[in-house]
Coordinates of C-alpha atoms in Angstrom, one line a residue:
Chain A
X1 CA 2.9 -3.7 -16.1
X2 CA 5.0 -0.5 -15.7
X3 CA 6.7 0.7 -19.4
X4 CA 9.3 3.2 -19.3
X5 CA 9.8 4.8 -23.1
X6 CA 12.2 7.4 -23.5
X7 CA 12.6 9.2 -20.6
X8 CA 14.7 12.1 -20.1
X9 CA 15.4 14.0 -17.1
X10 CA 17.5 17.4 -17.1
X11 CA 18.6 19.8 -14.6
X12 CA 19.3 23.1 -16.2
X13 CA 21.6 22.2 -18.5
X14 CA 22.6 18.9 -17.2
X15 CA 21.0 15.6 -18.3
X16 CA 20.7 12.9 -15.6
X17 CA 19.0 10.6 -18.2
X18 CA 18.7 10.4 -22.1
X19 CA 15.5 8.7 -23.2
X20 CA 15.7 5.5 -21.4
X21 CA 13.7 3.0 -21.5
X22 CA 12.5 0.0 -19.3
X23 CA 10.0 -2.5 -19.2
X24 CA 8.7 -4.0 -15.6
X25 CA 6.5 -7.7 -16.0
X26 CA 4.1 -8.1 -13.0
X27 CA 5.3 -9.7 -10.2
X28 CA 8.5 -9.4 -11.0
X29 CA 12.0 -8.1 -9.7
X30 CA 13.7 -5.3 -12.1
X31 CA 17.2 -3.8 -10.9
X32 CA 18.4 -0.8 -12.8
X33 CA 22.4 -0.9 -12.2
X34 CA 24.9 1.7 -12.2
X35 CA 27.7 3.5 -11.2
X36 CA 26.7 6.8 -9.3
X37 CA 25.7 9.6 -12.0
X38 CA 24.1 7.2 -14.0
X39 CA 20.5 8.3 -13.6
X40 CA 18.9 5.4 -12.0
X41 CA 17.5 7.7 -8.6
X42 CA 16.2 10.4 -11.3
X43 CA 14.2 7.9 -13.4
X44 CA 12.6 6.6 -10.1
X45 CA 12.0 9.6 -8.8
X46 CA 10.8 10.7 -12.3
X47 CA 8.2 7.4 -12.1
X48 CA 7.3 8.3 -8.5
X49 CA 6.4 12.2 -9.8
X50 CA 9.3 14.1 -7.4
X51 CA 11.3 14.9 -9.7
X52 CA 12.7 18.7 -9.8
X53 CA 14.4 18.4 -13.1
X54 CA 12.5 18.5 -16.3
X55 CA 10.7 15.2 -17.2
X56 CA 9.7 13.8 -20.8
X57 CA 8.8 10.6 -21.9
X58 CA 6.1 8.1 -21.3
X59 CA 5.6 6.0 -18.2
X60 CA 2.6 3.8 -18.7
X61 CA 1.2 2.0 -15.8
X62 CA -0.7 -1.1 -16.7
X63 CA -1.6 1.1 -20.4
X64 CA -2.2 4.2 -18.7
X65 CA 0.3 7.3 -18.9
X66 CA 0.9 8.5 -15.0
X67 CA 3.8 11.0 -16.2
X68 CA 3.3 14.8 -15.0
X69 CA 0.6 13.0 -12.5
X70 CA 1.0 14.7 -9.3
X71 CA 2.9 12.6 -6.8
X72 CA 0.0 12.0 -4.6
X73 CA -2.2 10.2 -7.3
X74 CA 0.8 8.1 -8.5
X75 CA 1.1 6.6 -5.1
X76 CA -2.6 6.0 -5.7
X77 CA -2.1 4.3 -8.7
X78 CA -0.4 1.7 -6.6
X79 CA 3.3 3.1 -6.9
X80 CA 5.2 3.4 -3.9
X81 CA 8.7 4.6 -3.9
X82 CA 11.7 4.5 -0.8
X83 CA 14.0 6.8 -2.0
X84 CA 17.6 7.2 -1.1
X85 CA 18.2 8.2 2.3
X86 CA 15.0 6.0 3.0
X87 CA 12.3 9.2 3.8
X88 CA 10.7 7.9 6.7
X89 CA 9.5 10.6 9.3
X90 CA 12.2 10.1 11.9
X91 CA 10.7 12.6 14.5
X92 CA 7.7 10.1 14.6
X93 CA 6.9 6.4 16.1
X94 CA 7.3 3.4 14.0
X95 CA 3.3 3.0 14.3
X96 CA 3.0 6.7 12.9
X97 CA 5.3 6.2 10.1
X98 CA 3.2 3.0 8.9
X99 CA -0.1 4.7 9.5
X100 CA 0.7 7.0 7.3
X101 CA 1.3 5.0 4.4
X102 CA -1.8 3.4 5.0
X103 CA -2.9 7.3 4.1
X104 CA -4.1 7.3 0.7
X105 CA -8.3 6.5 -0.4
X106 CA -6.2 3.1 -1.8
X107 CA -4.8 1.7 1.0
X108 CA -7.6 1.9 3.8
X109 CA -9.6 -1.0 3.0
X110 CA -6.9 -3.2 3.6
X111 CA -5.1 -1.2 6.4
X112 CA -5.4 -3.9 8.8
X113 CA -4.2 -7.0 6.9
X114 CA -1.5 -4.6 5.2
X115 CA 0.0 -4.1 8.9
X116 CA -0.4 -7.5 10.0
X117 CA 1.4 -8.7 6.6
X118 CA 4.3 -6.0 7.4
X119 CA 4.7 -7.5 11.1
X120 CA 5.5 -10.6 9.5
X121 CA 7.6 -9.1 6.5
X122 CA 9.5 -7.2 9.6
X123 CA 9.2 -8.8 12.9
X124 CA 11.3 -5.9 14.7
X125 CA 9.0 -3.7 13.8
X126 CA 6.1 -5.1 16.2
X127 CA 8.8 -4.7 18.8
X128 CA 9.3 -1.0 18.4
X129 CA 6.1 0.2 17.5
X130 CA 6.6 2.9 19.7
X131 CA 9.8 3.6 19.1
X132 CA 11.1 7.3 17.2
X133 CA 12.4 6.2 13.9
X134 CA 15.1 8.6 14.3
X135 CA 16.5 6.8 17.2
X136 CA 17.0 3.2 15.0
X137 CA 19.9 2.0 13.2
X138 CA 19.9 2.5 9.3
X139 CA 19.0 -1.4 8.4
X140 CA 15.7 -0.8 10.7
X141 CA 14.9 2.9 9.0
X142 CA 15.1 1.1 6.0
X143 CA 12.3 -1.7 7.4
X144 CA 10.3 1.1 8.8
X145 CA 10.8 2.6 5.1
X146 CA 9.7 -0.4 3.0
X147 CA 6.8 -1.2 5.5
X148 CA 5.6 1.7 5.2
X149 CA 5.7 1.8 1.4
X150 CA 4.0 -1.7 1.8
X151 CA 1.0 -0.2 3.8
X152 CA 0.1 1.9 0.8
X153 CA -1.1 -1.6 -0.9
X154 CA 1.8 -0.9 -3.8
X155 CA 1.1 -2.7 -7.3
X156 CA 4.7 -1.8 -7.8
X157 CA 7.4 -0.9 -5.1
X158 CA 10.5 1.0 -6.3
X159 CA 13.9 1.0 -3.8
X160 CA 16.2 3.4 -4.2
X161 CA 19.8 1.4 -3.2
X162 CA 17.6 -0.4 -0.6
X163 CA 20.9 -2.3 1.3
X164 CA 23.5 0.8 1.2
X165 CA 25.3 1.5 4.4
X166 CA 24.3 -2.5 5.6
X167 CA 26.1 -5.0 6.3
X168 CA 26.3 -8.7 5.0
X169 CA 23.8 -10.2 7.7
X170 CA 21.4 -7.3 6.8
X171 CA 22.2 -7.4 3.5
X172 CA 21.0 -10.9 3.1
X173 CA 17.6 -10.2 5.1
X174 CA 16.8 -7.6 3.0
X175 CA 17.5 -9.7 -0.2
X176 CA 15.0 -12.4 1.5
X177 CA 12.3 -9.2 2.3
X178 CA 12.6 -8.2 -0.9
X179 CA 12.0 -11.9 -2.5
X180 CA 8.5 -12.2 0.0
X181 CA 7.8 -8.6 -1.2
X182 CA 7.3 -10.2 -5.0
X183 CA 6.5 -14.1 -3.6
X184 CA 4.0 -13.8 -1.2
X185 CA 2.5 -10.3 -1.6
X186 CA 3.0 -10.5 -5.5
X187 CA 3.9 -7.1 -6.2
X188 CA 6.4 -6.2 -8.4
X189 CA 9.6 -4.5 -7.3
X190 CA 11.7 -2.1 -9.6
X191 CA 14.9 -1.6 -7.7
X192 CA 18.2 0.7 -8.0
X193 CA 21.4 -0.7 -6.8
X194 CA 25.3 -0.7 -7.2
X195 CA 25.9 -3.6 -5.1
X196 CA 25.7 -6.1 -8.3
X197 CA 26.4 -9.3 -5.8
X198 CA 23.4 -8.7 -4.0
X199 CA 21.0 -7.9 -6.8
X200 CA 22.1 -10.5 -9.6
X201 CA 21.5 -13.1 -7.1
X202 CA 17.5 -11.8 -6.6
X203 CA 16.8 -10.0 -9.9
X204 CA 14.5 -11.6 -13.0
X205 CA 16.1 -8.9 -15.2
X206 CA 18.6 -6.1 -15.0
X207 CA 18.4 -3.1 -17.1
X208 CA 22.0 -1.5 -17.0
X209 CA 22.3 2.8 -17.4
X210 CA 25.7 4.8 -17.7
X211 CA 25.4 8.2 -18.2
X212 CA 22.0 8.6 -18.3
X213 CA 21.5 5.9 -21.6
X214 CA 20.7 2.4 -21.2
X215 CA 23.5 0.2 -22.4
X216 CA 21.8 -3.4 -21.3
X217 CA 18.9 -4.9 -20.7
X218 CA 18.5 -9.0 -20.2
X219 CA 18.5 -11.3 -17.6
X220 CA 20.8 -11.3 -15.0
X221 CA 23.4 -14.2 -17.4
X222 CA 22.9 -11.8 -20.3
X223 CA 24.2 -8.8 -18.8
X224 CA 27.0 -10.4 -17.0
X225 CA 28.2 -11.5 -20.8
X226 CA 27.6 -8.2 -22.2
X227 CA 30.5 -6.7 -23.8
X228 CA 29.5 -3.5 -23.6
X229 CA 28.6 -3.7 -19.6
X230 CA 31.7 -5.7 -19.1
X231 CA 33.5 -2.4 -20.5
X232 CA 31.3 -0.3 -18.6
X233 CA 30.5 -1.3 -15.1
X234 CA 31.7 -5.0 -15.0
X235 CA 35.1 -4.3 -16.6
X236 CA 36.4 -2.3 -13.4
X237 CA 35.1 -4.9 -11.0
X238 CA 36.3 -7.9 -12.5
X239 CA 40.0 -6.1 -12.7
X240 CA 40.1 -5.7 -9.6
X241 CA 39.1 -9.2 -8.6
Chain B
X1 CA -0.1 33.4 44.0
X2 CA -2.5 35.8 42.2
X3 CA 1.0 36.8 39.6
X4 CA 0.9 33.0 38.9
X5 CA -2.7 32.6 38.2
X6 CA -2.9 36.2 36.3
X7 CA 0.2 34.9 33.8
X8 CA -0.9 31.6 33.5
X9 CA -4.7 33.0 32.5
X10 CA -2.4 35.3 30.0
X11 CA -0.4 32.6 28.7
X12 CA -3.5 30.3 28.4
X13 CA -4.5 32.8 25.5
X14 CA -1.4 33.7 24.2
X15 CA -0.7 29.7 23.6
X16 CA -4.3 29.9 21.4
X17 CA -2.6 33.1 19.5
X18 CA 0.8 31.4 18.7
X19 CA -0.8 28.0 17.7
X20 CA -2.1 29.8 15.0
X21 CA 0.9 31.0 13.6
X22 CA 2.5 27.4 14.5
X23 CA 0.7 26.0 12.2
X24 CA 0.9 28.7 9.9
X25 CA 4.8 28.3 9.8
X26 CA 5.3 25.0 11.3
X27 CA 3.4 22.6 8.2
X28 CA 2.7 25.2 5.8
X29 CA 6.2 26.7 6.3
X30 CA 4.9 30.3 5.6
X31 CA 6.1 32.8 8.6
X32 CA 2.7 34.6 8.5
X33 CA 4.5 38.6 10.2
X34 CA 0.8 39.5 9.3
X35 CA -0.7 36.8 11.8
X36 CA -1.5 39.7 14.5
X37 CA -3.9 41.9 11.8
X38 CA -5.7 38.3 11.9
X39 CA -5.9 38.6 15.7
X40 CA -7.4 42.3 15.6
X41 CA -9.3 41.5 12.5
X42 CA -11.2 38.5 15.0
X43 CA -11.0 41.1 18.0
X44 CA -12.6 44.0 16.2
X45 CA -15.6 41.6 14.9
X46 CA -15.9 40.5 18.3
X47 CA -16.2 44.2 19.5
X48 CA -18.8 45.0 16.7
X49 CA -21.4 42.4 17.3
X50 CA -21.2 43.0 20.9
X51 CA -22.0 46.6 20.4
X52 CA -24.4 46.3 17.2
X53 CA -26.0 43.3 18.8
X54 CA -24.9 42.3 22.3
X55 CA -24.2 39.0 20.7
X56 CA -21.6 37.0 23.3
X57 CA -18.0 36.9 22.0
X58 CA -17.9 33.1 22.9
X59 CA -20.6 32.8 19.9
X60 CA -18.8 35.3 17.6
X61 CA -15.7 33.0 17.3
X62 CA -18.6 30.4 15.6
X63 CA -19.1 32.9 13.2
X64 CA -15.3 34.6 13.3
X65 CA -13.6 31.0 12.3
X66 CA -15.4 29.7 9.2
X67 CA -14.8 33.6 8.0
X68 CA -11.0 33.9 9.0
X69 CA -10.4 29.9 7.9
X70 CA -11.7 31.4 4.3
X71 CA -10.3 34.4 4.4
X72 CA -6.6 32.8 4.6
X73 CA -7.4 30.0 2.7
X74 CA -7.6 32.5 -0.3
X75 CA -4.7 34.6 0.9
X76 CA -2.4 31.4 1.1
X77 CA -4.0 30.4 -2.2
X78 CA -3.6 33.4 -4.3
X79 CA -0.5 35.0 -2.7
X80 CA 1.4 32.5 -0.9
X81 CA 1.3 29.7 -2.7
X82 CA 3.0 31.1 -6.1
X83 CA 5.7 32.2 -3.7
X84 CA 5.7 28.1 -2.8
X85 CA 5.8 26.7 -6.2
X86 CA 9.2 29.0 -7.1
X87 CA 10.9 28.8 -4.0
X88 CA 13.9 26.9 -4.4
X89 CA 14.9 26.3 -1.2
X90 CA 13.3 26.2 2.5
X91 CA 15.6 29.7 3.3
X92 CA 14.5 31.5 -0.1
X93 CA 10.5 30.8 0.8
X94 CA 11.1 32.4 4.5
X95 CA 12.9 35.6 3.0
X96 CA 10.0 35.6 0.4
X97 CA 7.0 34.9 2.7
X98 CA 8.7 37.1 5.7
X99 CA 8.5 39.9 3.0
X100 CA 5.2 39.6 1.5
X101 CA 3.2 38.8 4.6
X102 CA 5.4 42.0 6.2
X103 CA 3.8 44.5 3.5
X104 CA 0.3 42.2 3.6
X105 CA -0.1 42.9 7.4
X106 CA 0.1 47.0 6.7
X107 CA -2.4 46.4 3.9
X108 CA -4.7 44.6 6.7
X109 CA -4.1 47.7 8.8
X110 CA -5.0 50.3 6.0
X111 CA -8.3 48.9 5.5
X112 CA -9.1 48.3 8.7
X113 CA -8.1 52.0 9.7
X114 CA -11.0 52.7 7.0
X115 CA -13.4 50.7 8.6
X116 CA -13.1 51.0 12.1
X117 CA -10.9 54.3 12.5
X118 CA -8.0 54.8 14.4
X119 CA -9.3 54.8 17.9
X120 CA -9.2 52.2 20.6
X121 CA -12.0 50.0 20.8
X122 CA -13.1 47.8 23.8
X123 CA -16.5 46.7 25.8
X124 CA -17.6 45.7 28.9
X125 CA -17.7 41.5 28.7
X126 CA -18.2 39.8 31.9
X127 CA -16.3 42.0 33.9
X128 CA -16.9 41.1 36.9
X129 CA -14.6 40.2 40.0
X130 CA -14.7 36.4 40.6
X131 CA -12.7 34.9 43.6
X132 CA -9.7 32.0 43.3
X133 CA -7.7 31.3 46.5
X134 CA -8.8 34.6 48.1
X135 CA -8.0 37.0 45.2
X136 CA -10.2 38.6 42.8
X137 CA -9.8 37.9 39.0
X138 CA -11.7 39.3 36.5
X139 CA -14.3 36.6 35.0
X140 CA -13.9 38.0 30.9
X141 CA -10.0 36.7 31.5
X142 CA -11.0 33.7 33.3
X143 CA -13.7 32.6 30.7
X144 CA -11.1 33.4 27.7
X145 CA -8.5 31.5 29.2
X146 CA -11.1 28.1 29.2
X147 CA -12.1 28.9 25.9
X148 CA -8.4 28.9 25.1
X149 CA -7.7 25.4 27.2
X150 CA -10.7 23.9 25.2
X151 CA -9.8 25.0 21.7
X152 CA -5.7 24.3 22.5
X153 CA -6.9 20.6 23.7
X154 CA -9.4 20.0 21.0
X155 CA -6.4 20.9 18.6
X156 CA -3.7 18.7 20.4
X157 CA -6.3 15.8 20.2
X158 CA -7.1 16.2 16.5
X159 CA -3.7 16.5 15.6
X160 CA -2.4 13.0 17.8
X161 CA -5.4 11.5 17.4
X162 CA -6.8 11.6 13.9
X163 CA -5.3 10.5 10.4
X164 CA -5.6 14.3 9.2
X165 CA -3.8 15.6 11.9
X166 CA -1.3 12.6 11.4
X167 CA -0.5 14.0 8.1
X168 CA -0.5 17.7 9.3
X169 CA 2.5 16.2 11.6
X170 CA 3.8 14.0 8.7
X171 CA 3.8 17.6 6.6
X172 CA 5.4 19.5 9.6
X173 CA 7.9 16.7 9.9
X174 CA 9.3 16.0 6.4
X175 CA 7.1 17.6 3.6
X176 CA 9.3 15.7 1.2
X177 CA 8.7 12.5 2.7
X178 CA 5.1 13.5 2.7
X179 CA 4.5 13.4 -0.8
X180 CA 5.7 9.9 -0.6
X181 CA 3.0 8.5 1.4
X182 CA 0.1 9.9 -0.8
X183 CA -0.6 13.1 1.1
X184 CA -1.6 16.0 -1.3
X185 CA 1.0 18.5 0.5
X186 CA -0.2 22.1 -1.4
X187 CA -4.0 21.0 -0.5
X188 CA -3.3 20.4 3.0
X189 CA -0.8 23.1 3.7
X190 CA -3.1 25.6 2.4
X191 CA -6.0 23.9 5.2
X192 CA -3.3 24.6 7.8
X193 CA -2.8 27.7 7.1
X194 CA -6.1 28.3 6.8
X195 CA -6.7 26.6 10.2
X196 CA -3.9 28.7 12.2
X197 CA -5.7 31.9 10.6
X198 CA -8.8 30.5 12.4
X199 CA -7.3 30.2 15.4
X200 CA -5.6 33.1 15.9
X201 CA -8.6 35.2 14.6
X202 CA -10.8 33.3 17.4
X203 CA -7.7 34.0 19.8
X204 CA -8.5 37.9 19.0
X205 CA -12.2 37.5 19.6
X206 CA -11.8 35.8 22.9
X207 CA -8.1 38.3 24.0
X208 CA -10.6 41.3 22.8
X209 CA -12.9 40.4 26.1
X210 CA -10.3 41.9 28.3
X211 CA -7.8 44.1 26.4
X212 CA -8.2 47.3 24.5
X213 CA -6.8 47.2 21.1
X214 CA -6.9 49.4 18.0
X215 CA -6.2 48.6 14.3
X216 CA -2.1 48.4 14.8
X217 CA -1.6 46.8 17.4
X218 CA -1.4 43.4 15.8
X219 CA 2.5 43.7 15.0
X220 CA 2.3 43.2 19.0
X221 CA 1.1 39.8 19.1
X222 CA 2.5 38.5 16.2
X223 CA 6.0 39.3 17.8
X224 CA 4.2 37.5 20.7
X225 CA 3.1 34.8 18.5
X226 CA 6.7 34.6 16.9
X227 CA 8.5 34.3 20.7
X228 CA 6.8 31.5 21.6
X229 CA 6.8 30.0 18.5
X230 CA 10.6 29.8 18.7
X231 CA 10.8 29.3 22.2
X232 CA 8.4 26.1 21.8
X233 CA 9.6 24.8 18.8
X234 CA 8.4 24.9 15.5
X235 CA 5.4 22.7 15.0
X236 CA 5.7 21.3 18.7
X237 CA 2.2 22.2 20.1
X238 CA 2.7 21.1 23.3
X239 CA 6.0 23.5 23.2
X240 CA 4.0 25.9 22.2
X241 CA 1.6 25.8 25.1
X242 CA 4.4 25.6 27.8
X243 CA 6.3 28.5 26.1
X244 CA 3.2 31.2 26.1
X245 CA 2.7 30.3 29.8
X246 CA 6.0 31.0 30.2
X247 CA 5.4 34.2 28.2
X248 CA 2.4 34.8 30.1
X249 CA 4.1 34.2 33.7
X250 CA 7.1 36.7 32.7
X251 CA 4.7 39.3 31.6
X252 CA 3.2 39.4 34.5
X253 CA 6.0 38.9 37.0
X254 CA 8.0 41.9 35.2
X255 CA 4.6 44.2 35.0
X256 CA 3.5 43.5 38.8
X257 CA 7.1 43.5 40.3
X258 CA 9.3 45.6 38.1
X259 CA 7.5 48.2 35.6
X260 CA 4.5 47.3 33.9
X261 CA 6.1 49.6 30.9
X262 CA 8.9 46.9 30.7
X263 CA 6.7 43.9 29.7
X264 CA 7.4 44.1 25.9
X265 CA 11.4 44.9 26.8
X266 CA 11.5 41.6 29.1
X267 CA 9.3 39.5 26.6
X268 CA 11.9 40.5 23.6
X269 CA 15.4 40.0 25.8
X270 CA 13.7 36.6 26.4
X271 CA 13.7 36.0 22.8
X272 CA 17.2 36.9 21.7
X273 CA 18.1 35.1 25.0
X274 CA 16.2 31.7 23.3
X275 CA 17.6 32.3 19.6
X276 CA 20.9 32.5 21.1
X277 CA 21.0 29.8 24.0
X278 CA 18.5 27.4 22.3
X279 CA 17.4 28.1 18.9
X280 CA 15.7 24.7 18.1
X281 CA 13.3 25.7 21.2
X282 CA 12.5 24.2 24.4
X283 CA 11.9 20.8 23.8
X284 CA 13.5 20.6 20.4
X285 CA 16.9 18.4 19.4
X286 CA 20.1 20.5 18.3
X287 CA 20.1 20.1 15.2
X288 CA 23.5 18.4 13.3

């Protein structure tokens, strides 16, 4: 569904990512792990068409090559993106915030049912519909965030370290969010984390980066056995265990 | 009672004037110094179908919008939006658009010292005494500040109301997160600027019915424009409109009970009193 080949993102002379490559089936869940620096937020942001750095390689969604697409056609392609730091409109109401993703020529037709749908995903939400998002904790930004993502009728929904700053109980609800995102909606969710307990447990494969190249790629079993991952990523974790 | 109802019929126009440059600065992020050209640009075509054709000011601004809207659509277009695309930073496109629009505005008054001259221009609009509570006002400053309510509501109800003016707010808000949600930001910044040239050129046709201007007095009103833009917030309409009748209510207070000369000296203490006491404007959160 979505093909990553060789993508390479540099800023001036750094280079966030080295011709990485990933493949996304449909309806499934794809993590990219690691450590901070890796590259993971510049390759979806590179997918999603905001990246400031310079951007080459292929991103093929569904056959057809979106890179260099401006950002606003890529979301109507059916790629939604909740980037780090979650970029919902926080001097706005929760209703606002999911209108607006509801903005594109893509989403309208199914505005209604999209909202209803994201009441269900996110029951808080109907409570605080009138509520400034800037004035809710960070686990209910991040619902405002993905619902609003959901309300552009995504074929594919990319999170940017979706559960950071949460704790365990939130933590969990979010993994079970993210699960009815791909179960009952069946869109397919590409998704960025460091938190491997969380994502190994909800992930159909994990594509692994470090320093912008991608060491791993496998199902979740796989890469935990990887040698080269163990040194990596696993290696420091499993030490300190 | 009659300084109350003067400022607030001042301020009523004043909040038309600065909404234009509100949402010149506040979604398109471009700090328009050459918004007040615009204003006599409106107020001198209003003046020249009155006297070429006796044609009413309050059906001018049907023909002044669509030509200012197009006007700065190309300006943002051509000039501004390069200045967009190779700003790095918020702070780098505010230096870059202060400067450009700064030496744009004397280009607007060069060629408009060619077309109209340098003399004052004004006409005799409705200027007639009509009575509220007892006093006389005059009915061109009356009928300009309606115009003004109508146009300021229309805009606050298309801008709450409608999915456009959702994004215009989205845009004002976080044009980053914009981007995110499918709005093409470059297209519709350009529209708003476009739109707050609009209104501010409409603001000049309707402000023309009662004051006399000549081609440089638009660095006036657009230090006008830029107090109660800061003093209501940046992209806060309704900020706006409370802030130029405030403006509007000082004016007249100082100019009926002090010294009509020190209007301009009481409007700009004002504004260094704002950017020092509350910079993020009247209604606005401090910011962290």
């Amino acid at each position: 569904m979505l093909e990553v080949r060789a993508l390479s993102v540099a800023y001036g002379q750094h280079r966030a990512l080295d011709g990485a490559s990933v493949r996304v089936g449909r309806a499934e869940i794809v993590v990219i792990l690691g450590a901070n620096g890796a590259g993971k937020s510049s390759l979806l942001k590179a997918v999603a068409g905001i990246c400031e750095g310079r951007v080459a390689g292929e991103v093929l969604l569904d056959g057809g090559d979106i890179a260099g697409m401006a950002p606003h056609r890529i979301v109507d392609q059916g790629v939604a993106l909740v980037p780090e730091g979650r970029g919902v409109f926080g001097d706005l109401a929760v209703e606002e915030n999911l209108a607006l993703g509801a903005y594109g020529p893509r989403a309208r037709d199914e505005e209604a049912g999209n909202l209803d749908r994201v009441m269900a995903l996110f029951p808080k939400l109907g409570e605080r519909r009138r509520q400034v998002v800037r004035t809710m904790s960070g686990g209910e930004q991040q619902m405002v965030a993905i619902g609003r993502a959901m309300m552009s009728n995504p074929r594919i929904l990319m999170l940017d370290e979706p559960v950071a700053g949460m704790n365990r109980e939130e933590t969990e609800d979010m993994a079970r969010a993210i699960l009815d995102v791909r179960d009952e909606w069946g869109v397919t969710v590409l998704l960025v984390e460091h938190d491997m307990g969380m994502v190994m447990d909800i992930s159909d494969h994990v594509c692994v980066l470090n320093f912008g190249r991608r060491i791993a790629a496998g199902t979740p079993a796989e890469v935990r056995a990887d040698e080269e991952v163990i040194r990596a990523y696993l290696g420091a974790s499993r030490e300190a265990a | 009672m009659d300084i109350v109802i003067t400022g607030l019929v001042l301020g009523g126009t004043y909040a038309l004037i600065a909404m234009g440059l509100n949402l010149q600065y506040g979604v398109a992020r471009i700090m328009n110094l050459a918004n007040g050209e615009i204003l006599v640009a409106g107020a001198f075509a209003a003046f020249w179908f009155w006297t070429a054709a006796q044609l009413s000011p309050l059906l001018t601004i049907f023909l002044v919008a669509p030509v200012a809207y197009v006007v700065n659509w190309l300006i943002y277009v051509i000039i501004l939006r390069p200045l967009v695309r190779r700003a790095k930073s918020r702070g780098q496109l505010e230096v870059d658009a202060i400067l450009t629009t700064f030496g744009l505005g004397f280009v607007a008054v060069g060629l408009m010292l060619a077309v109209m001259g340098g003399d004052y221009f004004s006409y005799s609009y409705l200027s007639v005494p009509v009575m509220l509570f007892g006093e006389p006002y005059g009915l061109n400053r009356i009928v300009a500040f309606l115009a003004a309510v109508v146009i300021c509501g229309a805009l606050y109800l298309w801008l709450n109301r409608s999915r456009a003016g959702l994004a215009i707010r989205a845009i004002a808000t976080a044009p980053a997160s914009a981007r995110l949600v499918g709005i093409d930001v470059p297209r519709l910044s350009a529209r708003a600027f476009a739109l707050g040239g609009a209104v501010t050129a409409v603001g000049g046709a309707l402000i023309s019915t009662f004051l006399t201007l000549d081609a440089s007095t638009g660095v006036i009103f657009t230090l006008k424009a830029l107090v109660i833009v800061i003093m209501g917030g940046v992209g806060d309409v309704r900020g706006t409109i409370v802030a130029a009748l405030l403006l509007g209510l000082l004016e007249t207070f100082v100019a009926v009970l002090i010294d009509p000369g020190l209007t301009l000296a009481a409007a700009y203490l004002l504004f260094v009193l704002i950017l020092l006491f509350r910079p993020q404007g009247l209604f606005g959160r401090r910011t962290t």
